Amino acid sequence: MQLIHNSPDPLAANVDIWYDGGNGQQLFEADFTYLDATTYKQTNTPTQLKFYVKPSGSNAATPAVDSFDVGVLTTQYTQFIVSGVAGSGYAANPNSLSTAITFNRLNNARTVGANPPLVDVIAFHGVTDAPGIDVRVRSGGPLLVNNLKYGSYSPAYLQVPATWYQLEVIVEDSSSVINTWIANTTALAGQSATIFASGFANPGANNNGPALGLYAALANGTVVALPVRKTANVQLVHNSADPALDTVNVYVNTQLGFPNLKFRGATPFIPITADFPIQLGVVPTTGTSWADTIKTWTFFFNADSNYVAMVTGVVNPANFAANPDALPTALDVAVKEGAVIANGSGTNVSFNFANGVTDVYAIDARVRSGGPLLFNNTEYNEVNNYIQAPAYYYAWELLKQDSSLPVIDAWILNLSNYAGSGIYIFSSGFLTPSSNNNGPQFDLFGALPSGQVIAFPRRQTATVQFVHNCADPIGDTVDVYINGAKLSLIHISEPTRLLR
């Protein structure tokens, strides 16, 4: 038989468990602490079985704190979960069930799975102050456990694939979610597990005891605390210039997540389950389901982090120009952790630069007319870290890495309205559309956290002449500066040359 300690009462925090099956008291487990489990131990119990709970360090003659008659063992494997509270100051059970310490019994317990590719799982409700619960797989998944009351096991073992699950615990027959936990059963194929709820739904009403949690007890005595579901914020940018993918449907874990996402479109930042496998699949609009994905990727996002995931590349690279740096250009997703949604500044904007153009060499981004180099040697599919700068106008010049020529072009970035925000700036299209199925031309864009995408205009020029017509003798000769750069000396009534 196996014992699982699920009493959060400090009075039972560390005890010795003795038993008598007709042959006198024998020690079953010493120093049995909260959330411990024993292995399955062979016992000789031909008659009525009785458990004795004694203080740690006890012997056969030590008086028991309490004792429990559990009847005759009638099956080869039996599991007992010790639950309940003994002291005062604890909330009553909402279903008016007794919360006294009890040895809850499971006959025909399983030490291995009945079908080796699967995992055999049974559930137990051990939270004294919680109502009856349902357990289902999150996001429209199946109902696994229905109307499970405190002190009860689910009716039978479930056989489930050995994979990842988001277990949503709900107040029975309602939509009120208590919380969601992550269960990774990938290593448990052919094994059995008892998933049990423990702690208190309202610790403040229960002597500030431990909060409600889910745990998995294995036959070998291992107890695993299932982590509570956390999220990462993820923004998706469609930057595949392949004309066949002008509009796509993006599936997340086999479900349609982002329908009709257009080329150079973006989603807002969306909370997605962290520390959990997230499968992304791209489906052309001619497809109707996950089965029609042309490519899939699996990601694990870290909790409380921000990401931008940019779809890049082409479906069939053989039909497009090769990358000048011999980098692969097949359909891909460039993922950047550390994306900035808000920077907390009232004056600065945060931005980065991603090179999403398949047929371009590594490029530098600098402020035009001798301004600083912002991003250096950015290869195709590379995403730089964010930098901060005043929220203002910038003329960006993109050029071949580590050179002054050739300049691809210059773009005007009006960032004056985005103080405090992050912007994901990316190059898009093809440097030579005629060599790429006449796809879209190379251009520069910025994705805002809201999902809005800004098309930055290319720099254009106007012809301007300055005429000095100030007759004040003190201004007979003046210097003229444009955006901080000295232009020329101008004498009275002397025009400048034509400037562009």
Coordinates of C-alpha atoms in Angstrom, one line a residue:
M1 CA 0.0 0.0 0.0
Q2 CA 1.0 3.6 -0.6
L3 CA 0.3 6.6 1.7
I4 CA 0.2 10.3 0.6
H5 CA 0.3 13.0 3.2
N6 CA -2.2 15.7 2.3
S7 CA -3.1 17.3 5.6
P8 CA -1.9 21.0 5.6
D9 CA -2.6 21.3 9.4
P10 CA 0.7 22.2 11.2
L11 CA -0.3 19.7 13.9
A12 CA 0.2 16.9 11.4
A13 CA 3.2 18.4 9.7
N14 CA 5.7 15.7 10.7
V15 CA 4.4 12.4 12.1
D16 CA 5.2 8.7 12.2
I17 CA 2.7 6.3 10.7
W18 CA 2.3 2.9 12.4
Y19 CA -0.2 0.1 11.4
D20 CA -1.5 -3.0 12.9
G21 CA -2.9 -5.7 10.6
G22 CA -3.3 -8.4 13.2
N23 CA 0.4 -8.9 14.0
G24 CA 0.9 -6.0 16.4
Q25 CA 2.0 -2.4 15.6
Q26 CA 4.7 -2.0 12.9
L27 CA 6.2 1.2 11.6
F28 CA 5.1 2.0 8.1
E29 CA 6.7 5.5 7.6
A30 CA 8.8 7.6 9.9
D31 CA 8.9 11.4 9.6
F32 CA 6.0 11.6 7.3
T33 CA 5.6 15.2 6.2
Y34 CA 3.0 17.2 4.3
L35 CA 3.0 16.5 0.6
D36 CA 5.2 13.4 1.1
A37 CA 4.3 10.0 -0.5
T38 CA 5.6 6.6 0.3
T39 CA 6.4 3.9 -2.3
Y40 CA 4.0 1.0 -2.4
K41 CA 5.1 -1.2 0.5
Q42 CA 4.3 -4.8 1.0
T43 CA 2.5 -5.4 4.3
N44 CA 1.1 -8.5 6.0
T45 CA -2.5 -7.5 6.9
P46 CA -4.7 -10.6 7.1
T47 CA -7.3 -8.9 9.4
Q48 CA -8.7 -5.5 10.1
L49 CA -6.2 -2.8 9.4
K50 CA -5.6 0.1 11.8
F51 CA -3.4 3.1 11.4
Y52 CA -1.8 5.0 14.3
V53 CA -0.5 8.5 13.9
K54 CA 2.3 9.3 16.4
P55 CA 4.8 12.1 17.0
S56 CA 8.0 11.9 15.0
G57 CA 10.6 9.7 16.7
S58 CA 8.0 7.4 18.2
N59 CA 8.2 3.7 19.0
A60 CA 5.7 0.9 19.4
A61 CA 4.9 2.0 23.0
T62 CA 4.4 5.7 22.2
P63 CA 0.8 6.7 22.6
A64 CA -0.9 7.5 19.3
V65 CA -2.2 11.0 18.6
D66 CA -5.0 9.4 16.7
S67 CA -5.9 6.1 15.1
F68 CA -8.0 5.1 12.1
D69 CA -9.7 1.8 11.3
V70 CA -9.7 1.3 7.5
G71 CA -11.0 -2.2 7.2
V72 CA -9.6 -5.2 5.5
L73 CA -7.4 -4.8 2.4
T74 CA -9.1 -6.6 -0.4
T75 CA -7.0 -5.7 -3.4
Q76 CA -3.4 -6.2 -4.3
Y77 CA -2.6 -2.5 -4.4
T78 CA -4.3 0.1 -2.1
Q79 CA -3.6 3.8 -1.8
F80 CA -4.5 6.0 1.2
I81 CA -4.5 9.8 1.0
V82 CA -4.4 11.4 4.5
S83 CA -6.4 14.6 4.3
G84 CA -8.3 17.0 6.6
V85 CA -7.4 19.2 9.6
A86 CA -7.3 18.6 13.3
G87 CA -6.9 22.1 14.9
S88 CA -9.2 25.1 15.2
G89 CA -9.5 28.2 13.0
Y90 CA -10.3 26.5 9.7
A91 CA -13.2 27.3 7.4
A92 CA -16.0 24.8 7.0
N93 CA -16.5 22.8 3.8
P94 CA -18.9 24.6 1.4
N95 CA -20.7 21.2 0.8
S96 CA -21.0 20.6 4.6
L97 CA -18.6 17.7 4.4
S98 CA -16.5 16.7 7.4
T99 CA -13.0 18.1 7.3
A100 CA -11.6 16.0 10.1
I101 CA -8.4 14.1 9.3
T102 CA -9.2 10.9 7.4
F103 CA -7.4 8.1 5.6
N104 CA -9.1 8.2 2.2
R105 CA -8.9 4.8 0.5
L106 CA -8.5 3.8 -3.1
N107 CA -8.8 0.1 -3.9
N108 CA -7.3 -1.4 -7.1
A109 CA -4.7 1.3 -7.2
R110 CA -2.4 1.1 -10.2
T111 CA 1.4 1.1 -10.0
V112 CA 1.8 0.9 -13.8
G113 CA -0.3 1.9 -16.8
A114 CA -2.7 -0.6 -18.3
N115 CA -1.7 0.5 -21.8
P116 CA 2.0 1.4 -22.0
P117 CA 1.8 4.2 -24.6
L118 CA -0.7 6.0 -22.3
V119 CA -0.6 7.3 -18.7
D120 CA -3.2 6.2 -16.2
V121 CA -4.4 9.1 -14.1
I122 CA -6.8 9.4 -11.2
A123 CA -7.8 12.5 -9.3
F124 CA -8.4 13.3 -5.7
H125 CA -10.0 16.4 -4.1
G126 CA -8.2 17.2 -0.9
V127 CA -8.9 20.9 -0.3
T128 CA -11.1 21.2 2.8
D129 CA -12.6 24.6 2.1
A130 CA -13.2 24.2 -1.7
P131 CA -16.5 23.3 -3.3
G132 CA -17.0 20.4 -5.7
I133 CA -14.8 20.9 -8.8
D134 CA -14.7 20.0 -12.4
V135 CA -11.4 19.6 -14.3
R136 CA -11.1 20.1 -18.0
V137 CA -8.4 20.7 -20.5
R138 CA -8.1 24.5 -21.1
S139 CA -9.3 26.2 -24.3
G140 CA -12.3 24.1 -25.1
G141 CA -10.7 20.7 -24.3
P142 CA -12.5 17.7 -22.8
L143 CA -14.0 17.5 -19.4
L144 CA -11.8 15.1 -17.4
V145 CA -13.4 15.1 -14.0
N146 CA -17.0 16.1 -13.1
N147 CA -18.5 17.1 -9.8
L148 CA -15.6 15.9 -7.6
K149 CA -16.3 16.6 -3.9
Y150 CA -13.8 17.1 -1.1
G151 CA -12.4 13.8 0.2
S152 CA -13.3 11.8 -2.9
Y153 CA -11.4 10.1 -5.8
S154 CA -12.6 10.4 -9.3
P155 CA -14.7 7.3 -10.3
A156 CA -12.0 5.6 -12.4
Y157 CA -8.6 5.9 -13.9
L158 CA -8.3 7.9 -17.1
Q159 CA -5.9 6.7 -19.8
V160 CA -4.5 9.7 -21.6
P161 CA -1.6 10.3 -24.1
A162 CA 1.7 11.1 -22.5
T163 CA 1.9 14.8 -23.5
W164 CA 1.4 18.3 -22.1
Y165 CA -1.9 19.4 -20.5
Q166 CA -3.3 22.7 -19.2
L167 CA -5.6 21.5 -16.4
E168 CA -8.3 24.0 -15.6
V169 CA -10.0 23.6 -12.3
I170 CA -13.5 25.0 -12.1
V171 CA -16.2 25.3 -9.5
E172 CA -18.5 22.3 -10.4
D173 CA -21.2 23.0 -13.0
S174 CA -20.1 26.6 -13.5
S175 CA -17.7 28.7 -15.6
S176 CA -15.9 30.0 -12.5
V177 CA -12.2 29.0 -13.0
I178 CA -10.3 28.6 -9.8
N179 CA -6.9 28.3 -11.6
T180 CA -5.0 26.5 -14.3
W181 CA -2.0 24.2 -13.9
I182 CA 0.5 22.7 -16.3
A183 CA 1.0 18.9 -16.4
N184 CA 3.9 17.5 -18.3
T185 CA 3.3 13.8 -18.6
T186 CA 5.7 13.2 -21.6
A187 CA 8.0 11.0 -19.4
L188 CA 5.2 9.0 -17.8
A189 CA 4.1 6.7 -20.7
G190 CA 3.2 3.3 -19.2
Q191 CA 3.0 4.7 -15.6
S192 CA 0.3 5.8 -13.3
A193 CA -0.2 9.0 -11.4
T194 CA -2.6 10.4 -8.7
I195 CA -3.3 14.1 -9.3
F196 CA -4.5 15.6 -6.0
A197 CA -5.6 19.0 -5.0
S198 CA -4.1 20.3 -1.8
G199 CA -3.9 23.4 0.5
F200 CA -6.7 25.9 1.0
A201 CA -8.8 27.9 -1.5
N202 CA -8.8 30.8 1.0
P203 CA -5.6 30.6 3.1
G204 CA -6.6 33.8 5.0
A205 CA -9.6 31.9 6.5
N206 CA -7.5 28.9 7.3
N207 CA -4.7 30.1 9.6
N208 CA -2.8 31.4 6.6
G209 CA -2.0 27.8 5.5
P210 CA -0.7 26.9 2.0
A211 CA -2.6 28.0 -1.0
L212 CA -4.5 25.6 -3.2
G213 CA -2.3 23.7 -5.6
L214 CA -2.2 20.5 -7.8
Y215 CA 0.3 17.7 -7.2
A216 CA 1.1 14.4 -8.9
A217 CA 2.0 11.4 -6.8
L218 CA 3.8 8.6 -8.7
A219 CA 4.0 4.9 -7.6
N220 CA 7.6 5.3 -6.7
G221 CA 6.8 7.9 -4.1
T222 CA 7.8 11.0 -6.1
V223 CA 5.5 14.0 -5.6
V224 CA 5.6 16.7 -8.3
A225 CA 4.1 20.1 -7.8
L226 CA 2.3 21.1 -10.9
P227 CA 3.2 24.7 -11.9
V228 CA 0.4 27.3 -12.1
R229 CA -0.2 28.5 -15.6
K230 CA 1.7 31.7 -16.4
T231 CA 1.8 33.7 -19.6
A232 CA 4.1 35.5 -22.0
N233 CA 3.1 38.4 -24.2
V234 CA 3.5 37.5 -27.9
Q235 CA 3.0 39.6 -31.0
L236 CA 3.0 38.0 -34.4
V237 CA 4.2 39.8 -37.6
H238 CA 3.5 38.4 -41.1
N239 CA 6.6 39.3 -43.1
S240 CA 6.8 36.5 -45.6
A241 CA 7.0 38.3 -49.0
D242 CA 6.1 35.1 -50.9
P243 CA 3.2 36.1 -53.1
A244 CA 1.6 32.8 -52.4
L245 CA 1.3 33.8 -48.8
D246 CA -0.2 37.3 -49.2
T247 CA -2.9 36.3 -46.6
V248 CA -2.6 33.4 -44.2
N249 CA -4.4 31.7 -41.3
V250 CA -2.1 31.1 -38.3
Y251 CA -3.0 28.1 -36.1
V252 CA -1.9 27.7 -32.5
N253 CA -1.8 24.2 -31.0
T254 CA -4.1 22.9 -33.8
Q255 CA -6.7 25.7 -33.3
L256 CA -7.3 28.7 -35.5
G257 CA -5.6 31.5 -33.7
F258 CA -5.2 34.4 -36.2
P259 CA -7.4 34.2 -39.3
N260 CA -6.7 36.2 -42.4
L261 CA -3.4 37.7 -41.3
K262 CA -2.2 39.8 -44.2
F263 CA 1.4 40.3 -45.4
R264 CA 2.9 43.2 -43.4
G265 CA 0.2 42.8 -40.8
A266 CA 0.6 42.2 -37.1
T267 CA -1.4 41.1 -34.1
P268 CA -1.4 43.0 -30.8
F269 CA 0.6 41.5 -28.0
I270 CA -1.5 38.6 -26.7
P271 CA -1.0 36.6 -23.5
I272 CA 0.1 33.0 -24.5
T273 CA 0.7 30.1 -22.1
A274 CA 4.4 30.2 -21.0
D275 CA 6.7 27.2 -20.2
F276 CA 4.4 25.1 -22.4
P277 CA 4.9 23.9 -26.0
I278 CA 3.2 26.3 -28.4
Q279 CA 2.9 25.0 -31.9
L280 CA 2.5 27.6 -34.7
G281 CA 1.3 26.5 -38.1
V282 CA 0.8 28.6 -41.2
V283 CA -2.1 27.7 -43.5
P284 CA -2.8 29.5 -46.9
T285 CA -6.3 30.8 -47.2
T286 CA -7.0 27.9 -49.4
G287 CA -6.7 25.6 -46.4
T288 CA -9.3 25.0 -43.8
S289 CA -7.6 23.2 -40.8
W290 CA -4.4 22.4 -39.0
A291 CA -4.0 19.5 -41.5
D292 CA -3.4 22.0 -44.2
T293 CA -0.4 23.7 -42.6
I294 CA 2.6 24.1 -44.9
K295 CA 5.0 24.4 -42.0
T296 CA 4.9 24.2 -38.2
W297 CA 7.2 25.4 -35.4
T298 CA 7.2 24.6 -31.6
F299 CA 8.2 27.3 -29.1
F300 CA 8.5 27.6 -25.3
F301 CA 8.0 31.1 -24.2
N302 CA 9.4 32.2 -20.8
A303 CA 6.9 33.5 -18.2
D304 CA 6.3 37.2 -17.9
S305 CA 8.5 37.9 -21.0
N306 CA 7.5 39.8 -24.2
Y307 CA 8.2 38.4 -27.6
V308 CA 7.7 39.3 -31.3
A309 CA 7.5 36.4 -33.6
M310 CA 8.0 37.4 -37.2
V311 CA 7.1 35.0 -40.1
T312 CA 9.8 35.3 -42.8
G313 CA 11.1 33.5 -45.8
V314 CA 9.5 31.9 -48.8
V315 CA 7.7 28.5 -49.4
N316 CA 10.1 27.3 -52.1
P317 CA 13.5 29.0 -52.0
A318 CA 14.4 27.4 -55.4
N319 CA 11.9 29.8 -57.0
F320 CA 13.4 32.9 -55.6
A321 CA 16.8 34.7 -55.6
A322 CA 19.3 33.2 -53.2
N323 CA 20.5 35.2 -50.1
P324 CA 23.8 37.0 -50.9
D325 CA 25.3 35.8 -47.6
A326 CA 24.2 32.2 -48.4
L327 CA 21.7 32.1 -45.5
P328 CA 18.6 29.8 -45.7
T329 CA 15.5 31.6 -46.9
A330 CA 12.9 28.9 -46.4
L331 CA 9.8 29.8 -44.4
D332 CA 10.7 30.5 -40.8
V333 CA 9.8 32.4 -37.7
A334 CA 12.3 34.8 -36.2
V335 CA 11.5 35.1 -32.4
K336 CA 12.8 38.0 -30.3
E337 CA 12.5 37.9 -26.5
G338 CA 12.7 41.1 -24.7
A339 CA 10.3 43.1 -26.9
V340 CA 9.3 46.4 -25.5
I341 CA 5.6 47.2 -25.0
A342 CA 6.1 50.2 -22.8
N343 CA 9.4 51.7 -21.6
G344 CA 8.1 54.0 -18.8
S345 CA 9.6 57.1 -20.4
G346 CA 7.6 60.2 -21.0
T347 CA 10.0 61.4 -23.7
N348 CA 11.8 58.4 -25.3
V349 CA 10.7 55.7 -27.7
S350 CA 12.1 52.2 -27.8
F351 CA 12.8 50.5 -31.2
N352 CA 14.8 47.8 -32.7
F353 CA 15.5 46.6 -36.3
A354 CA 14.9 43.3 -37.9
N355 CA 16.1 42.3 -41.4
G356 CA 13.3 40.4 -43.1
V357 CA 14.4 40.7 -46.7
T358 CA 15.5 37.3 -48.2
D359 CA 17.7 38.7 -51.1
V360 CA 19.6 41.4 -49.2
Y361 CA 23.0 41.3 -47.7
A362 CA 23.7 42.2 -44.1
I363 CA 22.9 45.8 -43.7
D364 CA 23.6 48.8 -41.4
A365 CA 21.0 51.3 -40.3
R366 CA 22.2 54.8 -39.5
V367 CA 20.9 58.2 -39.2
R368 CA 21.4 60.0 -42.4
S369 CA 23.8 62.9 -43.0
G370 CA 26.6 61.7 -40.7
G371 CA 24.3 60.6 -37.9
P372 CA 25.1 57.7 -35.6
L373 CA 25.1 54.1 -36.6
L374 CA 22.1 52.5 -34.9
F375 CA 22.3 48.8 -35.9
N376 CA 25.3 47.1 -37.3
N377 CA 25.7 44.2 -39.7
T378 CA 22.1 42.9 -39.4
E379 CA 21.9 39.7 -41.4
Y380 CA 18.7 38.4 -43.0
N381 CA 16.4 37.0 -40.3
E382 CA 18.4 38.7 -37.5
V383 CA 16.6 40.8 -34.9
N384 CA 18.5 43.4 -32.9
N385 CA 17.9 44.4 -29.3
Y386 CA 15.9 47.5 -28.6
I387 CA 17.4 50.9 -28.0
Q388 CA 15.9 54.2 -26.7
A389 CA 16.0 57.6 -28.3
P390 CA 13.9 60.8 -28.1
A391 CA 10.5 60.4 -29.7
Y392 CA 11.2 62.6 -32.7
Y393 CA 11.7 62.5 -36.5
Y394 CA 14.5 60.4 -37.9
A395 CA 15.9 59.9 -41.4
W396 CA 17.2 56.3 -41.5
E397 CA 19.6 55.2 -44.2
L398 CA 20.0 51.5 -44.9
L399 CA 23.2 50.4 -46.6
K400 CA 25.5 47.4 -47.1
Q401 CA 27.3 46.4 -43.9
D402 CA 30.5 48.2 -43.0
S403 CA 30.5 50.5 -46.0
S404 CA 29.3 53.9 -47.2
L405 CA 27.9 52.5 -50.4
P406 CA 25.6 51.2 -51.8
V407 CA 22.9 53.0 -49.9
I408 CA 19.7 51.1 -50.4
D409 CA 17.6 54.1 -49.6
A410 CA 16.5 56.4 -46.8
W411 CA 13.2 56.5 -44.9
I412 CA 11.6 59.1 -42.8
L413 CA 10.5 57.8 -39.4
N414 CA 8.1 60.0 -37.5
L415 CA 8.3 58.6 -34.0
S416 CA 7.2 61.8 -32.3
N417 CA 3.8 60.4 -31.2
Y418 CA 5.2 57.2 -29.6
A419 CA 7.0 58.4 -26.4
G420 CA 6.9 55.6 -23.8
S421 CA 6.1 52.9 -26.4
G422 CA 8.1 50.2 -28.2
I423 CA 8.2 49.8 -32.0
Y424 CA 9.3 46.7 -33.8
I425 CA 11.0 48.1 -37.0
F426 CA 11.5 45.6 -39.9
S427 CA 12.6 45.6 -43.5
S428 CA 10.2 43.8 -45.8
G429 CA 9.8 42.7 -49.4
F430 CA 12.6 42.0 -52.0
L431 CA 15.6 44.1 -53.0
T432 CA 15.1 42.9 -56.6
P433 CA 11.4 42.1 -57.1
S434 CA 12.0 41.0 -60.7
S435 CA 14.2 38.2 -59.5
N436 CA 11.6 37.1 -57.0
N437 CA 8.4 36.4 -58.9
N438 CA 7.7 40.2 -59.0
G439 CA 7.0 40.2 -55.3
P440 CA 6.7 43.4 -53.2
Q441 CA 9.5 46.0 -53.2
F442 CA 11.9 46.4 -50.3
D443 CA 10.5 48.9 -47.7
L444 CA 10.6 49.7 -44.0
F445 CA 7.8 49.2 -41.5
G446 CA 7.1 49.5 -37.8
A447 CA 4.7 47.3 -35.8
L448 CA 3.2 49.0 -32.7
P449 CA 2.2 47.0 -29.6
S450 CA -1.5 47.5 -30.6
G451 CA -0.9 45.6 -33.9
Q452 CA -1.0 48.7 -36.0
V453 CA 1.7 48.6 -38.7
I454 CA 3.3 51.9 -39.9
A455 CA 4.6 52.1 -43.5
F456 CA 7.5 54.5 -43.2
P457 CA 7.8 56.8 -46.3
R458 CA 10.9 56.9 -48.4
R459 CA 12.9 60.1 -48.1
Q460 CA 11.9 62.6 -50.8
T461 CA 13.4 66.0 -51.5
A462 CA 12.2 69.6 -52.2
T463 CA 14.3 72.4 -53.8
V464 CA 14.8 75.3 -51.4
Q465 CA 16.7 78.6 -51.7
F466 CA 17.4 80.8 -48.7
V467 CA 17.6 84.6 -49.2
H468 CA 19.1 86.8 -46.4
N469 CA 17.1 90.0 -46.4
C470 CA 17.6 91.2 -42.8
A471 CA 18.9 94.8 -43.0
D472 CA 20.0 95.0 -39.4
P473 CA 23.8 95.8 -39.5
I474 CA 24.4 93.3 -36.7
G475 CA 23.3 90.5 -39.1
D476 CA 25.3 91.6 -42.1
T477 CA 26.7 88.0 -42.3
V478 CA 25.1 85.0 -40.6
D479 CA 25.6 81.3 -40.4
V480 CA 22.6 79.1 -41.4
Y481 CA 22.1 75.7 -39.7
I482 CA 19.8 72.9 -40.9
N483 CA 19.0 70.3 -38.2
G484 CA 22.2 71.2 -36.4
A485 CA 24.4 71.1 -39.5
K486 CA 26.1 74.3 -40.6
L487 CA 25.1 75.2 -44.1
S488 CA 27.1 78.3 -45.3
L489 CA 27.9 82.0 -44.8
I490 CA 25.3 84.3 -46.2
H491 CA 26.0 88.0 -46.9
I492 CA 23.2 90.6 -47.0
S493 CA 20.9 90.2 -49.9
E494 CA 23.0 87.2 -51.1
P495 CA 21.0 84.1 -51.9
T496 CA 22.2 80.6 -51.3
R497 CA 22.6 78.0 -54.1
L498 CA 19.6 75.7 -54.7
L499 CA 19.5 73.1 -52.0
R500 CA 17.9 69.7 -52.0

